[in-house]
């Protein structure tokens, strides 16, 4: 029989890597907490309509990447391809805005997109999302960027560069759209099939197309920044001024339109050279119209998503993988020693100390080998002689020094020896 393998584009995060993920998550939640964000946990399955209406019918995600199915009651459901729509849904559904429209949330979890799998691109991937609701000010956008920069710095990512752009608003974007379509009219034959279609559905996305012919054709395309209305212009100027005042170096990228329809005004991405082709580790922007699109009041909002998988790859590349081991391994030789030691193991584990032992009667040599393989810091040896003397030997695996440990007070003594080592 052939063995069953995981689905293409879906990967396992094995314990060595998972330990790194835990430490990244810990740093991230500390940073998010310091900036005033609180956690919200949401379902990974939502009604398809939520994503169709928010992300946009004519986007790659909704057109061809969603995992959608009809459940037994006939409802059309989708595994979430992103988190923002669901966070907005929850905020509206629970009428949180009625008590206090200003909310700062974060959520961490898996997203699903049926993209072509490659390095840094998976079909189940993880994101850390942060959203600020109820604040239209550009300072909210800047706060998100500062928070990203701070988090990446703390994780040792030194070459993170924010790219920023403004997409304007429903008042000024149509002018740009028209100018762009006029510009493209003379270059139709150079555009890929997707971009020819995007002219009808979402022409701004053509600026973001990665096909070399399309990039070439749009090289001298009009810049969106020239078309911003006075309000959008001032919003973007304040954003840049605030980044300057903080000494954060950024790049204005006129092509940064992002793949979702709901953005307005600010968009941003954090890029790093460590990632190769998939250079964006995080992306986000303002989506002032989304609440209304989803049937809620007119409340501004802004947010970002960090690609957890990509972040973990960068952080892992920056440091050697160290596998932590138990603080102590109990090498109990023979049934009597095992029976005596087992309660100590449980007591140590329950007091929060990583201790381990072999539940089989193996020779001292093979137990020492096992302790070494686990990376144990110390080994408590209890054989016949030790039982007779009521004193075990605690061996330091690095220095090979041994100290006696009274078996009547084994747990207390072990705790003292392990604690003394920090
Ligand atoms: P998006 O939701 O498309 O704005 O993406 C935000 C971030 O999520 C990107 O900058 C990536 O780091 C990450 N990301 C998006 N799609 C994938 C994917 N298929 N696999 C891994 N990471 C992804």
CSV table of C-alpha atoms and ligand atoms in Angstrom, one decimal:
chain,number,residue,atom,x,y,z
A,1,UNK,CA,0.0,0.0,0.0
A,2,UNK,CA,1.3,3.5,-0.8
A,3,UNK,CA,1.6,5.8,2.2
A,4,UNK,CA,-0.5,8.9,2.4
A,5,UNK,CA,1.3,12.2,2.0
A,6,UNK,CA,0.2,15.8,2.7
A,7,UNK,CA,-1.6,17.9,0.1
A,8,UNK,CA,0.5,19.8,-2.4
A,9,UNK,CA,1.3,23.3,-1.0
A,10,UNK,CA,0.4,22.3,2.5
A,11,UNK,CA,3.3,21.8,4.8
A,12,UNK,CA,4.1,20.4,8.2
A,13,UNK,CA,5.8,22.5,10.8
A,14,UNK,CA,7.9,20.0,12.7
A,15,UNK,CA,9.0,20.6,16.3
A,16,UNK,CA,12.4,22.2,15.6
A,17,UNK,CA,10.7,24.8,13.4
A,18,UNK,CA,7.7,25.1,15.6
A,19,UNK,CA,9.9,26.2,18.5
A,20,UNK,CA,11.1,29.1,16.3
A,21,UNK,CA,7.5,29.9,15.4
A,22,UNK,CA,6.6,30.0,19.1
A,23,UNK,CA,9.4,32.4,19.9
A,24,UNK,CA,8.4,34.7,17.0
A,25,UNK,CA,4.8,34.6,18.1
A,26,UNK,CA,5.9,35.5,21.6
A,27,UNK,CA,7.9,38.5,20.4
A,28,UNK,CA,5.1,39.5,18.1
A,29,UNK,CA,2.4,39.4,20.8
A,30,UNK,CA,4.7,41.4,23.2
A,31,UNK,CA,5.1,44.1,20.5
A,32,UNK,CA,1.4,44.1,19.5
A,33,UNK,CA,0.5,44.4,23.2
A,34,UNK,CA,2.8,47.3,23.7
A,35,UNK,CA,1.2,49.1,20.8
A,36,UNK,CA,-2.3,48.5,22.3
A,37,UNK,CA,-3.6,45.7,20.1
A,38,UNK,CA,-5.7,42.9,21.6
A,39,UNK,CA,-6.2,39.4,20.3
A,40,UNK,CA,-9.3,38.3,18.4
A,41,UNK,CA,-9.8,34.7,17.4
A,42,UNK,CA,-12.1,33.9,14.5
A,43,UNK,CA,-13.3,30.9,12.5
A,44,UNK,CA,-11.3,29.8,9.5
A,45,UNK,CA,-14.5,29.0,7.6
A,46,UNK,CA,-16.8,31.8,6.5
A,47,UNK,CA,-19.6,32.4,4.0
A,48,UNK,CA,-18.1,32.8,0.5
A,49,UNK,CA,-20.0,36.0,0.0
A,50,UNK,CA,-17.9,37.7,2.7
A,51,UNK,CA,-14.8,37.3,0.7
A,52,UNK,CA,-16.4,37.9,-2.7
A,53,UNK,CA,-17.8,41.2,-1.5
A,54,UNK,CA,-14.8,42.4,0.4
A,55,UNK,CA,-11.7,41.3,-1.5
A,56,UNK,CA,-13.5,41.8,-4.8
A,57,UNK,CA,-15.0,39.5,-7.5
A,58,UNK,CA,-12.4,40.4,-10.0
A,59,UNK,CA,-9.3,39.7,-7.9
A,60,UNK,CA,-7.0,36.7,-8.4
A,61,UNK,CA,-7.9,35.4,-4.9
A,62,UNK,CA,-11.6,35.4,-5.5
A,63,UNK,CA,-11.5,34.3,-9.2
A,64,UNK,CA,-9.2,31.4,-8.9
A,65,UNK,CA,-7.6,30.8,-5.5
A,66,UNK,CA,-10.3,30.2,-2.9
A,67,UNK,CA,-11.0,26.8,-1.4
A,68,UNK,CA,-14.8,26.9,-1.7
A,69,UNK,CA,-17.3,24.2,-1.3
A,70,UNK,CA,-21.0,23.7,-0.7
A,71,UNK,CA,-21.8,22.2,2.7
A,72,UNK,CA,-24.5,19.7,3.3
A,73,UNK,CA,-27.1,22.4,3.9
A,74,UNK,CA,-26.3,24.0,0.5
A,75,UNK,CA,-24.4,27.0,1.9
A,76,UNK,CA,-21.4,28.2,-0.1
A,77,UNK,CA,-18.5,28.3,2.3
A,78,UNK,CA,-14.8,29.3,1.9
A,79,UNK,CA,-11.6,28.6,3.9
A,80,UNK,CA,-10.5,32.1,4.6
A,81,UNK,CA,-7.9,33.4,2.1
A,82,UNK,CA,-7.2,36.4,4.4
A,83,UNK,CA,-8.2,37.7,7.8
A,84,UNK,CA,-9.3,41.3,7.4
A,85,UNK,CA,-12.8,40.6,6.0
A,86,UNK,CA,-13.6,38.2,8.9
A,87,UNK,CA,-12.3,40.7,11.6
A,88,UNK,CA,-14.5,43.4,10.0
A,89,UNK,CA,-17.4,40.9,10.0
A,90,UNK,CA,-17.0,40.2,13.7
A,91,UNK,CA,-16.8,43.9,14.5
A,92,UNK,CA,-20.0,44.6,12.6
A,93,UNK,CA,-21.9,41.5,13.7
A,94,UNK,CA,-21.3,42.2,17.4
A,95,UNK,CA,-21.9,45.9,16.9
A,96,UNK,CA,-18.7,46.7,18.7
A,97,UNK,CA,-18.6,50.1,17.0
A,98,UNK,CA,-21.7,51.1,18.9
A,99,UNK,CA,-19.8,50.9,22.3
A,100,UNK,CA,-16.5,52.3,21.0
A,101,UNK,CA,-15.7,52.5,17.3
A,102,UNK,CA,-12.0,52.7,17.9
A,103,UNK,CA,-10.6,49.2,18.3
A,104,UNK,CA,-7.1,47.7,17.7
A,105,UNK,CA,-7.1,44.0,17.1
A,106,UNK,CA,-4.6,41.3,16.1
A,107,UNK,CA,-5.1,37.7,15.1
A,108,UNK,CA,-2.7,34.9,14.1
A,109,UNK,CA,-3.6,31.9,12.1
A,110,UNK,CA,-3.8,29.9,8.9
A,111,UNK,CA,-5.0,31.3,5.5
A,112,UNK,CA,-5.7,29.3,2.4
A,113,UNK,CA,-5.1,30.2,-1.2
A,114,UNK,CA,-4.8,27.9,-4.1
A,115,UNK,CA,-1.7,29.6,-5.6
A,116,UNK,CA,1.1,27.8,-7.5
A,117,UNK,CA,3.3,26.4,-4.7
A,118,UNK,CA,6.9,27.6,-4.7
A,119,UNK,CA,9.5,28.6,-2.1
A,120,UNK,CA,7.8,31.2,0.2
A,121,UNK,CA,4.4,30.5,-1.3
A,122,UNK,CA,2.1,27.9,0.1
A,123,UNK,CA,-1.6,27.0,-0.1
A,124,UNK,CA,-1.9,27.0,3.6
A,125,UNK,CA,0.2,29.7,5.1
A,126,UNK,CA,0.0,31.7,8.3
A,127,UNK,CA,-0.4,35.4,8.9
A,128,UNK,CA,-0.1,37.8,11.8
A,129,UNK,CA,-2.8,40.4,11.2
A,130,UNK,CA,-3.3,43.7,12.9
A,131,UNK,CA,-6.2,46.1,12.3
A,132,UNK,CA,-7.0,49.6,13.6
A,133,UNK,CA,-10.7,50.4,13.2
A,134,UNK,CA,-12.3,53.8,13.7
A,135,UNK,CA,-9.2,56.0,12.9
A,136,UNK,CA,-8.9,57.8,9.6
A,137,UNK,CA,-5.7,59.6,10.5
A,138,UNK,CA,-2.5,58.8,8.6
A,139,UNK,CA,-0.8,58.4,12.0
A,140,UNK,CA,-2.7,55.1,12.4
A,141,UNK,CA,-1.0,53.9,9.2
A,142,UNK,CA,2.3,55.1,10.4
A,143,UNK,CA,1.8,53.3,13.7
A,144,UNK,CA,1.3,50.1,11.9
A,145,UNK,CA,4.5,50.6,9.9
A,146,UNK,CA,6.5,51.5,13.0
A,147,UNK,CA,5.2,48.4,14.7
A,148,UNK,CA,6.3,46.3,11.8
A,149,UNK,CA,9.7,47.9,11.8
A,150,UNK,CA,10.1,47.4,15.5
A,151,UNK,CA,9.0,43.7,15.4
A,152,UNK,CA,11.4,42.9,12.5
A,153,UNK,CA,14.2,44.7,14.3
A,154,UNK,CA,13.6,42.7,17.5
A,155,UNK,CA,13.7,39.5,15.4
A,156,UNK,CA,17.1,40.5,14.0
A,157,UNK,CA,15.9,41.3,10.5
A,158,UNK,CA,18.2,44.2,9.6
A,159,UNK,CA,17.3,45.0,6.0
A,160,UNK,CA,13.5,45.5,6.2
A,161,UNK,CA,12.4,48.3,4.0
A,162,UNK,CA,8.9,49.8,4.0
A,163,UNK,CA,7.5,50.7,0.6
A,164,UNK,CA,4.5,53.1,0.6
A,165,UNK,CA,2.0,54.4,-1.8
A,166,UNK,CA,-1.4,56.1,-1.9
A,167,UNK,CA,-4.2,54.7,-4.0
A,168,UNK,CA,-6.4,57.8,-3.6
A,169,UNK,CA,-10.1,57.6,-2.8
A,170,UNK,CA,-13.3,57.1,-4.7
A,171,UNK,CA,-13.2,60.8,-5.5
A,172,UNK,CA,-9.8,60.9,-7.2
A,173,UNK,CA,-9.1,57.3,-8.3
A,174,UNK,CA,-11.5,57.4,-11.3
A,175,UNK,CA,-9.4,60.2,-12.9
A,176,UNK,CA,-6.3,58.1,-12.5
A,177,UNK,CA,-8.1,55.0,-13.8
A,178,UNK,CA,-9.1,56.9,-17.0
A,179,UNK,CA,-5.6,58.2,-17.5
A,180,UNK,CA,-4.2,54.8,-17.1
A,181,UNK,CA,-6.6,53.2,-19.5
A,182,UNK,CA,-5.8,56.0,-22.1
A,183,UNK,CA,-2.1,55.2,-21.6
A,184,UNK,CA,-2.7,51.5,-22.0
A,185,UNK,CA,-4.9,51.8,-25.1
A,186,UNK,CA,-1.8,52.2,-27.3
A,187,UNK,CA,0.0,49.3,-25.7
A,188,UNK,CA,-2.6,46.6,-25.7
A,189,UNK,CA,-0.7,44.1,-27.8
A,190,UNK,CA,2.1,44.1,-25.2
A,191,UNK,CA,-0.1,43.1,-22.2
A,192,UNK,CA,-0.6,39.5,-21.0
A,193,UNK,CA,-4.0,37.9,-21.2
A,194,UNK,CA,-4.7,38.5,-17.5
A,195,UNK,CA,-3.9,42.2,-17.9
A,196,UNK,CA,-6.1,42.5,-21.0
A,197,UNK,CA,-8.9,41.3,-18.8
A,198,UNK,CA,-7.9,43.5,-15.9
A,199,UNK,CA,-8.5,46.5,-18.1
A,200,UNK,CA,-12.2,45.9,-17.7
A,201,UNK,CA,-12.2,44.7,-14.1
A,202,UNK,CA,-9.4,46.3,-12.2
A,203,UNK,CA,-6.9,48.2,-14.3
A,204,UNK,CA,-4.8,49.3,-11.3
A,205,UNK,CA,-3.7,45.7,-10.9
A,206,UNK,CA,-1.9,45.9,-14.3
A,207,UNK,CA,0.7,48.1,-12.5
A,208,UNK,CA,1.4,45.2,-10.2
A,209,UNK,CA,1.7,42.4,-12.9
A,210,UNK,CA,4.9,40.5,-12.6
A,211,UNK,CA,5.0,39.5,-16.4
A,212,UNK,CA,8.1,41.3,-17.8
A,213,UNK,CA,6.2,42.4,-21.0
A,214,UNK,CA,3.6,44.1,-18.8
A,215,UNK,CA,6.2,45.7,-16.6
A,216,UNK,CA,8.0,47.1,-19.7
A,217,UNK,CA,4.7,48.3,-21.2
A,218,UNK,CA,3.7,50.2,-18.1
A,219,UNK,CA,7.1,51.6,-17.3
A,220,UNK,CA,6.1,55.2,-18.2
A,221,UNK,CA,2.6,54.9,-17.0
A,222,UNK,CA,1.1,57.9,-15.3
A,223,UNK,CA,1.9,58.0,-11.5
A,224,UNK,CA,-1.1,57.7,-9.2
A,225,UNK,CA,0.4,60.3,-6.9
A,226,UNK,CA,-0.2,63.0,-9.5
A,227,UNK,CA,-3.9,62.4,-9.4
A,228,UNK,CA,-4.6,62.5,-5.7
A,229,UNK,CA,-7.3,65.0,-4.5
A,230,UNK,CA,-6.4,67.6,-1.9
A,231,UNK,CA,-7.5,65.4,1.0
A,232,UNK,CA,-5.6,62.3,-0.2
A,233,UNK,CA,-2.5,64.4,-1.0
A,234,UNK,CA,-2.5,65.9,2.5
A,235,UNK,CA,-3.1,62.4,4.1
A,236,UNK,CA,-0.1,61.0,2.2
A,237,UNK,CA,2.1,64.1,3.0
A,238,UNK,CA,1.4,63.7,6.7
A,239,UNK,CA,2.2,60.0,6.5
A,240,UNK,CA,5.5,60.7,4.9
A,241,UNK,CA,6.3,63.5,7.4
A,242,UNK,CA,5.6,61.2,10.3
A,243,UNK,CA,7.9,58.5,8.9
A,244,UNK,CA,10.6,61.1,8.3
A,245,UNK,CA,10.2,62.4,11.8
A,246,UNK,CA,10.7,58.9,13.1
A,247,UNK,CA,13.8,58.4,11.0
A,248,UNK,CA,12.3,55.4,9.2
A,249,UNK,CA,13.7,55.1,5.7
A,250,UNK,CA,11.0,54.2,3.2
A,251,UNK,CA,10.5,54.1,-0.6
A,252,UNK,CA,7.6,55.5,-2.4
A,253,UNK,CA,6.5,52.8,-4.9
A,254,UNK,CA,3.9,54.0,-7.4
A,255,UNK,CA,3.2,50.4,-8.4
A,256,UNK,CA,2.2,49.3,-5.0
A,257,UNK,CA,-1.5,48.7,-5.6
A,258,UNK,CA,-1.8,45.3,-3.8
A,259,UNK,CA,-4.1,42.4,-4.8
A,260,UNK,CA,-7.3,43.2,-3.0
A,261,UNK,CA,-10.0,45.7,-4.1
A,262,UNK,CA,-10.8,47.2,-0.7
A,263,UNK,CA,-7.7,49.4,-0.3
A,264,UNK,CA,-8.0,53.2,-0.4
A,265,UNK,CA,-5.3,55.8,0.3
A,266,UNK,CA,-2.3,54.3,2.1
A,267,UNK,CA,-0.8,51.0,0.9
A,268,UNK,CA,2.5,49.6,2.2
A,269,UNK,CA,4.7,46.6,2.1
A,270,UNK,CA,7.8,45.6,4.0
A,271,UNK,CA,10.3,44.0,1.7
A,272,UNK,CA,13.6,42.3,2.5
A,273,UNK,CA,16.3,41.0,0.2
A,274,UNK,CA,16.5,37.8,2.3
A,275,UNK,CA,13.4,36.4,0.5
A,276,UNK,CA,14.4,36.3,-3.2
A,277,UNK,CA,11.5,36.5,-5.5
A,278,UNK,CA,8.8,36.6,-2.8
A,279,UNK,CA,10.3,39.7,-1.3
A,280,UNK,CA,7.3,41.0,0.7
A,281,UNK,CA,7.3,39.8,4.3
A,282,UNK,CA,4.3,42.0,5.2
A,283,UNK,CA,1.7,44.1,3.4
A,284,UNK,CA,-1.2,46.2,4.3
A,285,UNK,CA,-3.0,49.5,3.9
A,286,UNK,CA,-6.1,51.5,4.5
A,287,UNK,CA,-9.5,50.3,3.6
A,288,UNK,CA,-11.9,53.1,4.6
A,289,UNK,CA,-14.8,51.8,2.4
A,290,UNK,CA,-14.9,48.2,3.5
A,291,UNK,CA,-17.2,48.5,6.5
A,292,UNK,CA,-19.9,50.0,4.3
A,293,UNK,CA,-19.3,47.5,1.6
A,294,UNK,CA,-20.0,44.8,4.2
A,295,UNK,CA,-23.2,46.5,5.3
A,296,UNK,CA,-21.9,48.5,8.3
A,297,UNK,CA,-21.6,52.2,9.1
A,298,UNK,CA,-19.0,54.4,7.4
A,299,UNK,CA,-16.0,53.7,9.7
A,300,UNK,CA,-12.4,54.1,8.5
A,301,UNK,CA,-9.9,51.2,9.0
A,302,UNK,CA,-6.3,50.3,8.3
A,303,UNK,CA,-4.3,47.1,8.8
A,304,UNK,CA,-1.6,44.7,7.8
A,305,UNK,CA,-0.7,41.0,7.4
A,306,UNK,CA,2.7,39.6,8.1
A,307,UNK,CA,3.5,36.4,6.2
A,308,UNK,CA,4.5,34.1,9.2
A,309,UNK,CA,6.1,31.4,7.0
A,310,UNK,CA,8.3,34.0,5.3
A,311,UNK,CA,9.2,35.7,8.5
A,312,UNK,CA,10.2,32.3,10.1
A,313,UNK,CA,12.4,31.6,7.0
A,314,UNK,CA,14.2,34.9,7.4
A,315,UNK,CA,14.7,34.5,11.1
A,316,UNK,CA,15.8,30.9,10.8
A,317,UNK,CA,18.4,31.9,8.1
A,318,UNK,CA,19.8,34.5,10.5
A,319,UNK,CA,20.6,32.1,13.3
A,320,UNK,CA,21.6,28.5,13.6
A,321,UNK,CA,18.9,26.1,14.7
A,322,UNK,CA,19.5,25.2,18.3
A,323,UNK,CA,17.4,22.4,19.6
A,324,UNK,CA,16.7,22.8,23.2
A,325,UNK,CA,16.9,19.6,25.4
A,326,UNK,CA,15.6,18.5,28.8
A,327,UNK,CA,17.2,20.1,31.9
A,328,UNK,CA,17.6,16.6,33.4
A,329,UNK,CA,17.4,13.1,32.2
A,330,UNK,CA,16.9,10.3,34.8
A,331,UNK,CA,18.8,7.2,33.9
A,332,UNK,CA,17.1,4.6,36.1
A,333,UNK,CA,18.6,1.2,35.8
A,334,UNK,CA,16.4,-1.8,36.7
A,335,UNK,CA,12.7,-2.0,37.7
A,336,UNK,CA,13.2,-0.9,41.3
A,337,UNK,CA,15.1,2.3,40.2
A,338,UNK,CA,12.4,3.0,37.6
A,339,UNK,CA,9.6,2.6,40.1
A,340,UNK,CA,11.4,5.0,42.5
A,341,UNK,CA,12.2,7.6,39.9
A,342,UNK,CA,9.0,7.8,38.0
A,343,UNK,CA,7.2,10.0,40.6
A,344,UNK,CA,10.2,12.3,40.6
A,345,UNK,CA,9.8,12.7,36.9
A,346,UNK,CA,6.2,13.5,37.2
A,347,UNK,CA,6.9,16.0,40.1
A,348,UNK,CA,9.6,17.8,38.1
A,349,UNK,CA,7.4,18.0,35.0
A,350,UNK,CA,4.4,19.3,37.0
A,351,UNK,CA,6.6,22.0,38.5
A,352,UNK,CA,7.5,23.2,35.0
A,353,UNK,CA,10.9,21.6,34.6
A,354,UNK,CA,11.6,19.7,31.4
A,355,UNK,CA,12.8,16.3,32.6
A,356,UNK,CA,12.8,13.1,30.7
A,357,UNK,CA,13.5,9.4,31.2
A,358,UNK,CA,13.4,6.1,29.3
A,359,UNK,CA,10.5,3.8,30.3
A,360,UNK,CA,12.5,0.7,29.4
A,361,UNK,CA,15.2,-1.1,31.3
A,362,UNK,CA,18.2,-0.3,29.2
A,363,UNK,CA,21.9,-0.3,30.0
A,364,UNK,CA,23.6,2.8,31.4
A,365,UNK,CA,25.5,3.1,28.1
A,366,UNK,CA,22.3,3.3,26.0
A,367,UNK,CA,20.6,5.6,28.5
A,368,UNK,CA,23.5,8.0,28.4
A,369,UNK,CA,23.3,7.8,24.6
A,370,UNK,CA,19.6,8.7,24.7
A,371,UNK,CA,20.3,11.6,27.1
A,372,UNK,CA,23.0,12.9,24.7
A,373,UNK,CA,20.6,12.6,21.8
A,374,UNK,CA,17.9,14.6,23.6
A,375,UNK,CA,20.5,17.2,24.5
A,376,UNK,CA,19.9,16.9,28.2
A,377,UNK,CA,21.9,19.2,30.4
A,378,UNK,CA,22.3,16.8,33.3
A,379,UNK,CA,21.7,13.1,34.0
A,380,UNK,CA,20.7,11.6,37.3
A,381,UNK,CA,22.1,8.1,37.5
A,382,UNK,CA,20.4,5.5,39.7
A,383,UNK,CA,21.7,2.0,39.5
A,384,UNK,CA,22.0,-0.8,42.1
A,385,UNK,CA,24.8,0.9,44.0
A,386,UNK,CA,23.1,4.2,44.2
A,387,UNK,CA,19.9,2.6,45.5
A,388,UNK,CA,21.9,0.8,48.1
A,389,UNK,CA,23.6,4.1,49.2
A,390,UNK,CA,20.3,6.0,48.8
A,391,UNK,CA,22.3,8.5,46.8
A,392,UNK,CA,22.2,9.1,43.1
A,393,UNK,CA,24.8,10.7,40.9
A,394,UNK,CA,24.0,13.9,39.0
A,395,UNK,CA,26.3,14.3,36.0
A,396,UNK,CA,26.8,17.5,34.1
A,397,UNK,CA,26.8,16.6,30.4
A,398,UNK,CA,29.1,19.4,29.5
A,399,UNK,CA,31.7,19.3,32.3
A,400,UNK,CA,31.2,15.6,33.1
A,401,UNK,CA,31.4,16.5,36.8
A,402,UNK,CA,29.3,14.4,39.1
A,403,UNK,CA,27.7,15.4,42.4
A,404,UNK,CA,25.8,13.2,44.9
A,405,UNK,CA,22.0,13.6,45.3
A,406,UNK,CA,20.1,12.2,48.2
A,407,UNK,CA,17.4,10.0,46.9
A,408,UNK,CA,15.1,10.8,49.8
A,409,UNK,CA,15.0,14.4,48.8
A,410,UNK,CA,15.6,13.8,45.0
A,411,UNK,CA,13.1,16.3,43.7
A,412,UNK,CA,14.1,19.2,46.0
A,413,UNK,CA,17.8,18.5,45.3
A,414,UNK,CA,17.3,18.3,41.6
A,415,UNK,CA,15.3,21.5,41.6
A,416,UNK,CA,18.1,23.2,43.5
A,417,UNK,CA,20.8,22.0,41.1
A,418,UNK,CA,18.9,22.8,38.0
A,419,UNK,CA,17.7,26.1,39.3
A,420,UNK,CA,21.3,27.1,40.3
A,421,UNK,CA,22.1,26.7,36.7
A,422,UNK,CA,19.4,29.0,35.6
B,1,LIG,P1,-1.6,39.6,1.4
B,1,LIG,O1,-2.7,39.1,2.3
B,1,LIG,O2,-1.7,39.0,0.0
B,1,LIG,O3,-1.5,41.1,1.4
B,1,LIG,O4,-0.2,39.1,1.9
B,1,LIG,C1,0.4,39.5,3.1
B,1,LIG,C2,1.6,38.7,3.4
B,1,LIG,O5,1.3,37.4,3.5
B,1,LIG,C3,2.6,38.7,2.2
B,1,LIG,O6,3.5,39.8,2.3
B,1,LIG,C4,3.3,37.4,2.4
B,1,LIG,O7,4.4,37.6,3.3
B,1,LIG,C5,2.3,36.5,3.0
B,1,LIG,N1,1.7,35.6,2.0
B,1,LIG,C6,0.7,35.9,1.1
B,1,LIG,N2,0.4,34.8,0.3
B,1,LIG,C7,1.2,33.8,0.7
B,1,LIG,C8,1.4,32.5,0.4
B,1,LIG,N3,0.7,31.9,-0.6
B,1,LIG,N4,2.3,31.7,1.0
B,1,LIG,C9,3.1,32.3,2.0
B,1,LIG,N5,2.9,33.6,2.4
B,1,LIG,C10,2.0,34.3,1.8
